[in-house]
mmCIF file of C-alpha atoms and ligand atoms in Angstrom:
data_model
loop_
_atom_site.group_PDB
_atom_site.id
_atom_site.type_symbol
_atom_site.label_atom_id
_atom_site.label_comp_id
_atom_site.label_asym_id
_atom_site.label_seq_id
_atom_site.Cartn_x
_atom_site.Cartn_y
_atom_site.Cartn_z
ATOM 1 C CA UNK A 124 0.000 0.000 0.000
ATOM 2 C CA UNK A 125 1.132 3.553 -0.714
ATOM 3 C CA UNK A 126 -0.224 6.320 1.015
ATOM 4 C CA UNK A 127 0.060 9.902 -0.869
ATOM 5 C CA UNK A 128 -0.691 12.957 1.406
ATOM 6 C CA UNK A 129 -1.947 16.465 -0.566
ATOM 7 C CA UNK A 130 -2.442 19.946 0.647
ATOM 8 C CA UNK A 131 -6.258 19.821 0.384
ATOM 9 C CA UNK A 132 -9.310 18.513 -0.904
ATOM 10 C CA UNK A 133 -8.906 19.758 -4.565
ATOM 11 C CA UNK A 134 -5.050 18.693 -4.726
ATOM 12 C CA UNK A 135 -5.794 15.157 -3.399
ATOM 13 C CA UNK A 136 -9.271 14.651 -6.265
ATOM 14 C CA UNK A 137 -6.479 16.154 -8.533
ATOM 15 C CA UNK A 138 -3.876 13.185 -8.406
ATOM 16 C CA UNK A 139 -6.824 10.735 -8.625
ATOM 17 C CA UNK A 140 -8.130 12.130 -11.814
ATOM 18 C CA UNK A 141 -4.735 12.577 -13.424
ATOM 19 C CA UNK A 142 -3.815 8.769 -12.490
ATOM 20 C CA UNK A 143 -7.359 8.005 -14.331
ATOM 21 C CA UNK A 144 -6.830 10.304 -16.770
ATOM 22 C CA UNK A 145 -3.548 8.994 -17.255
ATOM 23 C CA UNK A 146 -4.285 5.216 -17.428
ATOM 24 C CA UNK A 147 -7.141 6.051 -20.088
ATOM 25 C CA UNK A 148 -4.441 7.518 -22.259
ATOM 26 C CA UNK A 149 -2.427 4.515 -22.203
ATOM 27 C CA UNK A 150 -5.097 2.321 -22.908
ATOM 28 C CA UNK A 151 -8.921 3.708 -24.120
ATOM 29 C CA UNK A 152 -10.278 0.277 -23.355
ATOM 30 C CA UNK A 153 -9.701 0.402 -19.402
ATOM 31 C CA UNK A 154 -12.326 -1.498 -17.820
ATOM 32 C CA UNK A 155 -12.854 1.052 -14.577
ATOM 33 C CA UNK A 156 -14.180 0.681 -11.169
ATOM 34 C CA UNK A 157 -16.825 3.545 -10.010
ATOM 35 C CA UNK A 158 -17.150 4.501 -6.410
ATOM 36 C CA UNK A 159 -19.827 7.020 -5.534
ATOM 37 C CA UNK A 160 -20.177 9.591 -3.039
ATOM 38 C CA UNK A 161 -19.451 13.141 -1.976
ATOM 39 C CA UNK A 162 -15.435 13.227 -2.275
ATOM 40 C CA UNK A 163 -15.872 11.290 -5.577
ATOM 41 C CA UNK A 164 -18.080 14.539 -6.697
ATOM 42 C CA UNK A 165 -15.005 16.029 -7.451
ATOM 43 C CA UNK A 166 -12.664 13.898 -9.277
ATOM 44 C CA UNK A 167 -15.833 13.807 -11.504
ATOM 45 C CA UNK A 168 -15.533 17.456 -11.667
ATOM 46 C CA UNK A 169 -11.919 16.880 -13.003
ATOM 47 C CA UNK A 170 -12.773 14.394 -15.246
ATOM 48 C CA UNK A 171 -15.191 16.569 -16.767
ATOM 49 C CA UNK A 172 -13.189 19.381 -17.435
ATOM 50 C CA UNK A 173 -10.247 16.739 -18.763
ATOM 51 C CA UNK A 174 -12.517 15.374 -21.074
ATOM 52 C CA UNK A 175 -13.854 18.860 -22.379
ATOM 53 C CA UNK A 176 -10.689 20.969 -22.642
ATOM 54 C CA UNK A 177 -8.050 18.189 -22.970
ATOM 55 C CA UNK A 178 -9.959 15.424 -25.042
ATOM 56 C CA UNK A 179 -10.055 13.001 -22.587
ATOM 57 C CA UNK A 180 -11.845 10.624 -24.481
ATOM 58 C CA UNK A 181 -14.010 7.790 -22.895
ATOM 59 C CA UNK A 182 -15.672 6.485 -25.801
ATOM 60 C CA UNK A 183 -14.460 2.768 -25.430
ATOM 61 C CA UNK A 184 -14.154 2.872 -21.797
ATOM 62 C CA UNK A 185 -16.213 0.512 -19.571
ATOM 63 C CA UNK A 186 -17.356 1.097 -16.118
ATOM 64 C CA UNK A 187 -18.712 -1.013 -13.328
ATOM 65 C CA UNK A 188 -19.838 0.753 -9.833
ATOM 66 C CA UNK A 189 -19.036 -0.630 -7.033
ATOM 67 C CA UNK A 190 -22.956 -0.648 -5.386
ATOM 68 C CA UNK A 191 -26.457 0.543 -5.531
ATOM 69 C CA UNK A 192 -29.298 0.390 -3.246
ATOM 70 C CA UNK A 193 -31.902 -2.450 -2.752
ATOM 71 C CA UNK A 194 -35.057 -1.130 -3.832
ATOM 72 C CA UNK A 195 -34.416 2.113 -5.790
ATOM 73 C CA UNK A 196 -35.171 2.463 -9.507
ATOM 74 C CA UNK A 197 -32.203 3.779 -11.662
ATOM 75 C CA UNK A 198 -34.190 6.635 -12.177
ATOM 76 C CA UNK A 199 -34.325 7.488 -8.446
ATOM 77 C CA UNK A 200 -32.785 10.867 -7.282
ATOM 78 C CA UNK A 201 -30.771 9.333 -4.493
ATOM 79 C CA UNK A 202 -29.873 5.736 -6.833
ATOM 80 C CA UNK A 203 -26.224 5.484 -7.794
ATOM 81 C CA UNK A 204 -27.211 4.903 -11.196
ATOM 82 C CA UNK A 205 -28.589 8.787 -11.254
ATOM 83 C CA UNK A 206 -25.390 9.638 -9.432
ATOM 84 C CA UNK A 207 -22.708 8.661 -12.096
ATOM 85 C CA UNK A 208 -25.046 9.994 -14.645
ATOM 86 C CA UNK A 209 -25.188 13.322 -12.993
ATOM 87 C CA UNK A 210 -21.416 13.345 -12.326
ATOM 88 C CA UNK A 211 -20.135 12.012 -14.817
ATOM 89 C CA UNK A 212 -21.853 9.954 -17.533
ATOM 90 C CA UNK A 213 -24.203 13.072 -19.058
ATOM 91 C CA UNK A 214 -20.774 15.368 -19.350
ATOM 92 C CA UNK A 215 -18.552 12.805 -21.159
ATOM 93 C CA UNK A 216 -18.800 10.968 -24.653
ATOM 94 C CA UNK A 217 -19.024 7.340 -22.673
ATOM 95 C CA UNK A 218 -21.453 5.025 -23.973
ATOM 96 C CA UNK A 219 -23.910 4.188 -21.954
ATOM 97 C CA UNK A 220 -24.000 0.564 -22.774
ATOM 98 C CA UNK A 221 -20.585 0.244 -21.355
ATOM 99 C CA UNK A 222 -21.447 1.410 -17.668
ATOM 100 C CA UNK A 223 -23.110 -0.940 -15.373
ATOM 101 C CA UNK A 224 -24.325 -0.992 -12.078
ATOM 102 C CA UNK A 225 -26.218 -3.526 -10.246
ATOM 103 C CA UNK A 226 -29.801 -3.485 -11.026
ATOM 104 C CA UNK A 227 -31.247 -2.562 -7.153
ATOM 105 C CA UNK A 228 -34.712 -3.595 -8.706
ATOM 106 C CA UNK A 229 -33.607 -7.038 -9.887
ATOM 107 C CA UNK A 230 -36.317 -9.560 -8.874
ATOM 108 C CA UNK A 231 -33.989 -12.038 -7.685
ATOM 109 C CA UNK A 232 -31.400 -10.480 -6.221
ATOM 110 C CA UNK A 233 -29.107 -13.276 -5.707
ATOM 111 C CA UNK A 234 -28.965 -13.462 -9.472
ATOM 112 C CA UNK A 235 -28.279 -10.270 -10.197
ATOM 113 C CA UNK A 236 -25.212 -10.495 -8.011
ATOM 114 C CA UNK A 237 -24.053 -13.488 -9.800
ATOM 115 C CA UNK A 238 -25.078 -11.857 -13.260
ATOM 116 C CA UNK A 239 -22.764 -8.873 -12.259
ATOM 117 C CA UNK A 240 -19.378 -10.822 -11.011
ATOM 118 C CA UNK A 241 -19.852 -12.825 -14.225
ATOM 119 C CA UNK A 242 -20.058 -9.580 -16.319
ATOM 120 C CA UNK A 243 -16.717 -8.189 -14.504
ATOM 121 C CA UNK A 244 -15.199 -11.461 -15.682
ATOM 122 C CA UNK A 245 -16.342 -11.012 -19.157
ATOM 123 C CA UNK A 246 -15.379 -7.818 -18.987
ATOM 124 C CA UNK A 247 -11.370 -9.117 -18.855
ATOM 125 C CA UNK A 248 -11.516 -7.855 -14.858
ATOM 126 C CA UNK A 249 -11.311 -4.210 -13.517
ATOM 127 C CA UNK A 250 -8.305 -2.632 -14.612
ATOM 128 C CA UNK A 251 -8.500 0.745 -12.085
ATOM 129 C CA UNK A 252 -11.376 0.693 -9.154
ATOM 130 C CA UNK A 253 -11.533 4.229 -7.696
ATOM 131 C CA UNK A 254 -13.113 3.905 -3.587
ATOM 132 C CA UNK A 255 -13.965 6.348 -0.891
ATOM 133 C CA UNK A 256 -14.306 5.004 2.576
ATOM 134 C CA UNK A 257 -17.086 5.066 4.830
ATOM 135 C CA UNK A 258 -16.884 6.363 8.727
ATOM 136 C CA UNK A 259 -17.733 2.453 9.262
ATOM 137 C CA UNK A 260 -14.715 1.710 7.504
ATOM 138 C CA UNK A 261 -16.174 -0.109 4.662
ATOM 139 C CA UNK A 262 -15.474 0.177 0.712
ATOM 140 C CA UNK A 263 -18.466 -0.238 -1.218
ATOM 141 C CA UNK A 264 -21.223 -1.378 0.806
ATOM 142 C CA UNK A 265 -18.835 -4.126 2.585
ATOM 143 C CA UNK A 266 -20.031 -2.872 6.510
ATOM 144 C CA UNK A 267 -18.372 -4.354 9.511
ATOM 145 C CA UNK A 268 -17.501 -8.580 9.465
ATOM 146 C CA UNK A 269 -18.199 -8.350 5.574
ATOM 147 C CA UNK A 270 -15.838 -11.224 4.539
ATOM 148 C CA UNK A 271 -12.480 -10.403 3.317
ATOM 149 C CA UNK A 272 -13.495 -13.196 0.548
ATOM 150 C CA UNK A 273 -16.580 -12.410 -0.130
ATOM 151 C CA UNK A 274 -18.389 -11.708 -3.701
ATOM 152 C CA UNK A 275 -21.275 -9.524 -5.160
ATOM 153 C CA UNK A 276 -23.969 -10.208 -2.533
ATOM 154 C CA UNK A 277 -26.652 -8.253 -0.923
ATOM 155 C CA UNK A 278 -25.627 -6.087 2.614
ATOM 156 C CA UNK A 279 -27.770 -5.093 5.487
ATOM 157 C CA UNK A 280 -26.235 -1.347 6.197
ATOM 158 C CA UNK A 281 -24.491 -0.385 9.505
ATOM 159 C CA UNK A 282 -26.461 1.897 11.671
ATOM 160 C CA UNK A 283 -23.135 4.007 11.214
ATOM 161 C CA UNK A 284 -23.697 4.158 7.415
ATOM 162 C CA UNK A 285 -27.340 5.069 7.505
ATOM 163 C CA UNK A 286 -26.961 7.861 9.329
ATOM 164 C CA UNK A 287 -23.711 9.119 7.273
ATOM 165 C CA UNK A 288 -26.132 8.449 4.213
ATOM 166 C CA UNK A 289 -28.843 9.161 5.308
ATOM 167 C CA UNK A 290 -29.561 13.052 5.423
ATOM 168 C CA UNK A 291 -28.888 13.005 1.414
ATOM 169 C CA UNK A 292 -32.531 11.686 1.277
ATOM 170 C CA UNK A 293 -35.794 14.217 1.085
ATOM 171 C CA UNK A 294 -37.133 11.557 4.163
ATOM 172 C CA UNK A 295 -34.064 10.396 5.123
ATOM 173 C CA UNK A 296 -35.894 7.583 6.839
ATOM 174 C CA UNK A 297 -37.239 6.455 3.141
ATOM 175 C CA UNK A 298 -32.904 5.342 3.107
ATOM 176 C CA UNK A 299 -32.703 1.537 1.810
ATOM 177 C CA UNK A 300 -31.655 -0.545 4.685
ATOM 178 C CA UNK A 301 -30.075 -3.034 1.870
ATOM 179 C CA UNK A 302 -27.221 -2.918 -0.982
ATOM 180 C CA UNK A 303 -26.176 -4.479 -3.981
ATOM 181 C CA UNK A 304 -22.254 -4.485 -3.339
ATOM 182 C CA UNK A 305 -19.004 -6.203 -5.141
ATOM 183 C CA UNK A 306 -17.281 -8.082 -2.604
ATOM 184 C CA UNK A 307 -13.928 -7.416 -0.861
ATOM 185 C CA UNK A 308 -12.520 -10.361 -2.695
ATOM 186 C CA UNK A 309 -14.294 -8.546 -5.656
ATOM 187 C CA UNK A 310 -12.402 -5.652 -5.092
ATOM 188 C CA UNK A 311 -9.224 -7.048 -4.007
ATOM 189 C CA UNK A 312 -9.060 -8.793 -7.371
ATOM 190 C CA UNK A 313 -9.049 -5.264 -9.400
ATOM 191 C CA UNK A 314 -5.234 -4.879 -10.525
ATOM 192 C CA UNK A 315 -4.924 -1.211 -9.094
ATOM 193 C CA UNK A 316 -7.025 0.300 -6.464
ATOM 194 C CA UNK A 317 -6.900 4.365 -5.877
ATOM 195 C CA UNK A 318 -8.351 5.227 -2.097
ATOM 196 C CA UNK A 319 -9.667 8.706 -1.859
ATOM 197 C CA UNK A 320 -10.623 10.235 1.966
ATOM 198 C CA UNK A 321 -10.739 13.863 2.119
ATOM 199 C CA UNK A 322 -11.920 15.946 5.750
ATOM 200 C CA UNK A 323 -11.352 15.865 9.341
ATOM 201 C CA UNK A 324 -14.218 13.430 9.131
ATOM 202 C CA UNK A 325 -12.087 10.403 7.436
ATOM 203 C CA UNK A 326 -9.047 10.992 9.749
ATOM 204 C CA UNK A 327 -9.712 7.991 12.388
ATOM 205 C CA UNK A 328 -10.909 5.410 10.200
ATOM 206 C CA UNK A 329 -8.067 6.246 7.360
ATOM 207 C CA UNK A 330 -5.475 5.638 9.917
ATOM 208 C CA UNK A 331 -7.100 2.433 10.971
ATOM 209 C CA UNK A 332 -7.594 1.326 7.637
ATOM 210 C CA UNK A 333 -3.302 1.879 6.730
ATOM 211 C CA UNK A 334 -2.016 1.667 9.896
ATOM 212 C CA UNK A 335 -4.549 -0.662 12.171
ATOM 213 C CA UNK A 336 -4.313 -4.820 11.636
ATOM 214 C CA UNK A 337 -6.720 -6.052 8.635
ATOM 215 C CA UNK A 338 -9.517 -6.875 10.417
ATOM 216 C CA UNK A 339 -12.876 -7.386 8.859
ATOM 217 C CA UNK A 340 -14.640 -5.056 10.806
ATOM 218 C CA UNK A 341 -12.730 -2.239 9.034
ATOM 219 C CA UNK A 342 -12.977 -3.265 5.592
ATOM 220 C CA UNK A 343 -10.671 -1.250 3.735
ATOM 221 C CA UNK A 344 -7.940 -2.792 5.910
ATOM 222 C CA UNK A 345 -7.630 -5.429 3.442
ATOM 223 C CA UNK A 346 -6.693 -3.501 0.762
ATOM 224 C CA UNK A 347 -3.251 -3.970 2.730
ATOM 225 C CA UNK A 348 -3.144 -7.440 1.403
ATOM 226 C CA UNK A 349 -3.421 -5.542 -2.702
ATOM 227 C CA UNK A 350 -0.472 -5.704 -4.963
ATOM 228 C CA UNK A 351 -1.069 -2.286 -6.033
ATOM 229 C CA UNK A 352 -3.073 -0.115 -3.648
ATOM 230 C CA UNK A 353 -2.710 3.745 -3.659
ATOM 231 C CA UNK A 354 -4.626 5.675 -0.612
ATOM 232 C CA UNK A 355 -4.504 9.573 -1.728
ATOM 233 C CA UNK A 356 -5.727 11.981 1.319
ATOM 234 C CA UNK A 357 -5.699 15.468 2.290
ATOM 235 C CA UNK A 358 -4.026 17.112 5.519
ATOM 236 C CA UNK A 359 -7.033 16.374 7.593
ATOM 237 C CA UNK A 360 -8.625 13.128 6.653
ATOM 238 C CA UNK A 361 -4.268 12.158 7.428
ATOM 239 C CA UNK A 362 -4.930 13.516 10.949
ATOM 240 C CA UNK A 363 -4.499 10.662 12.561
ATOM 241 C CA UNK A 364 -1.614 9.107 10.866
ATOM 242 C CA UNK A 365 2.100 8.246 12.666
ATOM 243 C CA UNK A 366 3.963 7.856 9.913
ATOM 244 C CA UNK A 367 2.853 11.042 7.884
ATOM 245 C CA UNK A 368 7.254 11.953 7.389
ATOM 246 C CA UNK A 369 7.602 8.183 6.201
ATOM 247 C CA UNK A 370 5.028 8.445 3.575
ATOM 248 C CA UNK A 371 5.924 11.750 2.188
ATOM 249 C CA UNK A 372 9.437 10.473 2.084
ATOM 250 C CA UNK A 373 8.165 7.779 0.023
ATOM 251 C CA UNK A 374 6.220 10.256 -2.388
ATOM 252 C CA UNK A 375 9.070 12.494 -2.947
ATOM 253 C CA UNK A 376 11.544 9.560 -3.792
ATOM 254 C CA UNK A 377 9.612 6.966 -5.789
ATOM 255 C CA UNK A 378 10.301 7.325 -9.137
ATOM 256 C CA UNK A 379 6.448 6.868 -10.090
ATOM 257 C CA UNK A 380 5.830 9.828 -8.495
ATOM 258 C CA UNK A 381 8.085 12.626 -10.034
ATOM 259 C CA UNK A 382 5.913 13.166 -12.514
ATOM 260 C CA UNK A 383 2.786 14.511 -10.082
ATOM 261 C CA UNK A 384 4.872 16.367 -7.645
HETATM 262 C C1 GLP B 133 -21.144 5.316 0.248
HETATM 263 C C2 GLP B 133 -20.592 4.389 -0.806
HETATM 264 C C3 GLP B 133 -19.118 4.132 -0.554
HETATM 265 C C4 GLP B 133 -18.393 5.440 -0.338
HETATM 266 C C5 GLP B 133 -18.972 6.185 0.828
HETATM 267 C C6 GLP B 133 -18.230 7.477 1.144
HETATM 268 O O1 GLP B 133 -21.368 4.679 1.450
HETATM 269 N N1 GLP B 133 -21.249 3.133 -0.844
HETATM 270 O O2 GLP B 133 -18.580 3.445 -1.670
HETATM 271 O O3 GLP B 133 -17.041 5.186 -0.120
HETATM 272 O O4 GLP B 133 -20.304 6.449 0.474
HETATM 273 O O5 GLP B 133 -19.055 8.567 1.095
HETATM 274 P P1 GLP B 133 -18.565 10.077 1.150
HETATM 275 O O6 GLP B 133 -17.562 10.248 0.075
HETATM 276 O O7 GLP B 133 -19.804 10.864 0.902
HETATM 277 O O8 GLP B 133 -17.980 10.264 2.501
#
C-alpha cells in the first residue's frame, strides 16, 4: 500500500483524476471501477473538465460501480445509477452501454449479483477501481464482518452508514436498509485500487484502515493485502496518521511519483 498525502481537498481529487486520466491515455479500453459519493463529486468534476478541454476521451471505456441500493429504480434521485449519470456519464462521450451498475430492482437479487461478477469477468476484470471510505470503515457497501473473501452479494447497512447516508434523502428515513455491493474479494481482485478520503471526518478510520491490523470489521484494511493499492488523502482526513514523514518520504523519492509532484 502507498499512502500519498496532498495539501487539500482539490489537490488530493487532482492526483486521482490525473492517475485516471492517465491510465485512459495509455489504454482507451480500461475497464474502470466507479465509487460514488461526496469526495468522488469532485474527481468527476476533473474528469469533466479533462474530457472537455483536454480530449479526454471515454468512448471505449467501460465502467462497473461498485454498489447501488436495494429497492431504488435507476431513475431514483438518491440511486447510484442517477449519481454517475449526474457526475459524470451526461458530461462525457461514454457510452452508456458500457457502464453498469447492479440493477437494485432485480427480482432475484441473488442473481443479479451473480449476473454482475460474471459480467466483470467477461469484462477481462477491472483494470483501475476508484473507492472512498465510509466512517464504518467499509469500501463499497462491505459494513463491519463483511468477509475479506466475499463476492457480489446483498448487505444489510451499519447503523453508522445510515446515518452518514442518510440526510442526502428528502425523508431520510425512506434510506434503503439493503445494498447491492461487489465483494472485498471482488475488489481485491481489481489490478490497481486508488483510495480517496478527504476531511477531518475520514481521519480515524483512514489511519485504521493503513495503519490498524486487517480486520474485517474495518474493511478497507484489506486492501493492505493488494499488490497495487494507492490511498490519496488530504491534511485532515491524514490527521491521525504516525507515519505522515515516512510516507511523504516515500512520495518524494519513488520514481512513479516525479511526474505529479
Ligand atoms: C457510500 C458508498 C461508498 C463510499 C462512501 C463514502 O457509502 N457506498 O462506496 O465510499 O459512500 O461517502 P462520502 O464520500 O460521501 O464520505
Amino acid at each position: 500500500m502507498e499512502l500519498i498525502i496532498r495539501p487539500d481537498r482539490e489537490a488530493a481529487a487532482q492526483l486521482v483524476a490525473r492517475i485516471v486520466a492517465g491510465e485512459l491515455r495509455i489504454n482507451p479500453r480500461l475497464v474502470l471501477g466507479m465509487a460514488t459519493g461526496s469526495t468522488m463529486e469532485a474527481v468527476y468534476r476533473i474528469l469533466v473538465r479533462l474530457h472537455l478541454k483536454e480530449d479526454l476521451d471515454f468512448s471505449q471505456c467501460r465502467t462497473f460501480n461498485l454498489d447501488e441500493y436495494v429497492g431504488l429504480a435507476a431513475s431514483h434521485g438518491n440511486s447510484y445509477h442517477q449519481f454517475m449519470y449526474e457526475h459524470l456519464f451526461r458530461h462525457v462521450n461514454i457510452d452508456l452501454r458500457n457502464t453498469h451498475l447492479p440493477s437494485g430492482l432485480a427480482p432475484d437479487l441473488d442473481a443479479e449479483c451473480q449476473r454482475y461478477e460474471a459480467m466483470i469477468q467477461d469484462a477481462g476484470g477491472i483494470d483501475l477501481q476508484l473507492l472512498g471510505i465510509g466512517t464504518a470503515g467499509h469500501i463499497g457497501f462491505n459494513e463491519p464482518l463483511s468477509a475479506l473473501r466475499s463476492r457480489t452479494r446483498v448487505k444489510a447497512l451499519a447503523p453508522t452508514t445510515i446515518k452518514q447516508n442518510a440526510p442526502l434523502f428528502d425523508d431520510p428515513s425512506k434510506m434503503p436498509r439493503r445494498a447491492i455491493t461487489m465483494g472485498v474479494g471482488t475488489i481485491l481482485e481489481a489490478r490497481r485500487c486508488l483510495l480517496l478520503a478527504t476531511g477531518a471526518a475520514k481521519a480515524d478510520i483512514i489511519a485504521q484502515a493503513v495503519e490498524g491490523p486487517i480486520t474485517s470489521m474495518v474493511t478497507a484494511s484489506a486492501l493492505q493485502l493488494h499488490p497495487r493499492c494507492t490511498v490519496i488523502v488530504d491534511e485532515q482526513a491524514a490527521g491521525k496518521l504516525k507515519e505522515k514523514e515516512y510516507y511523504r518520504w516515500i512520495f518524494e523519492n519513488e520514481p512513479e511519483w516525479e511526474a505529479y509532484q
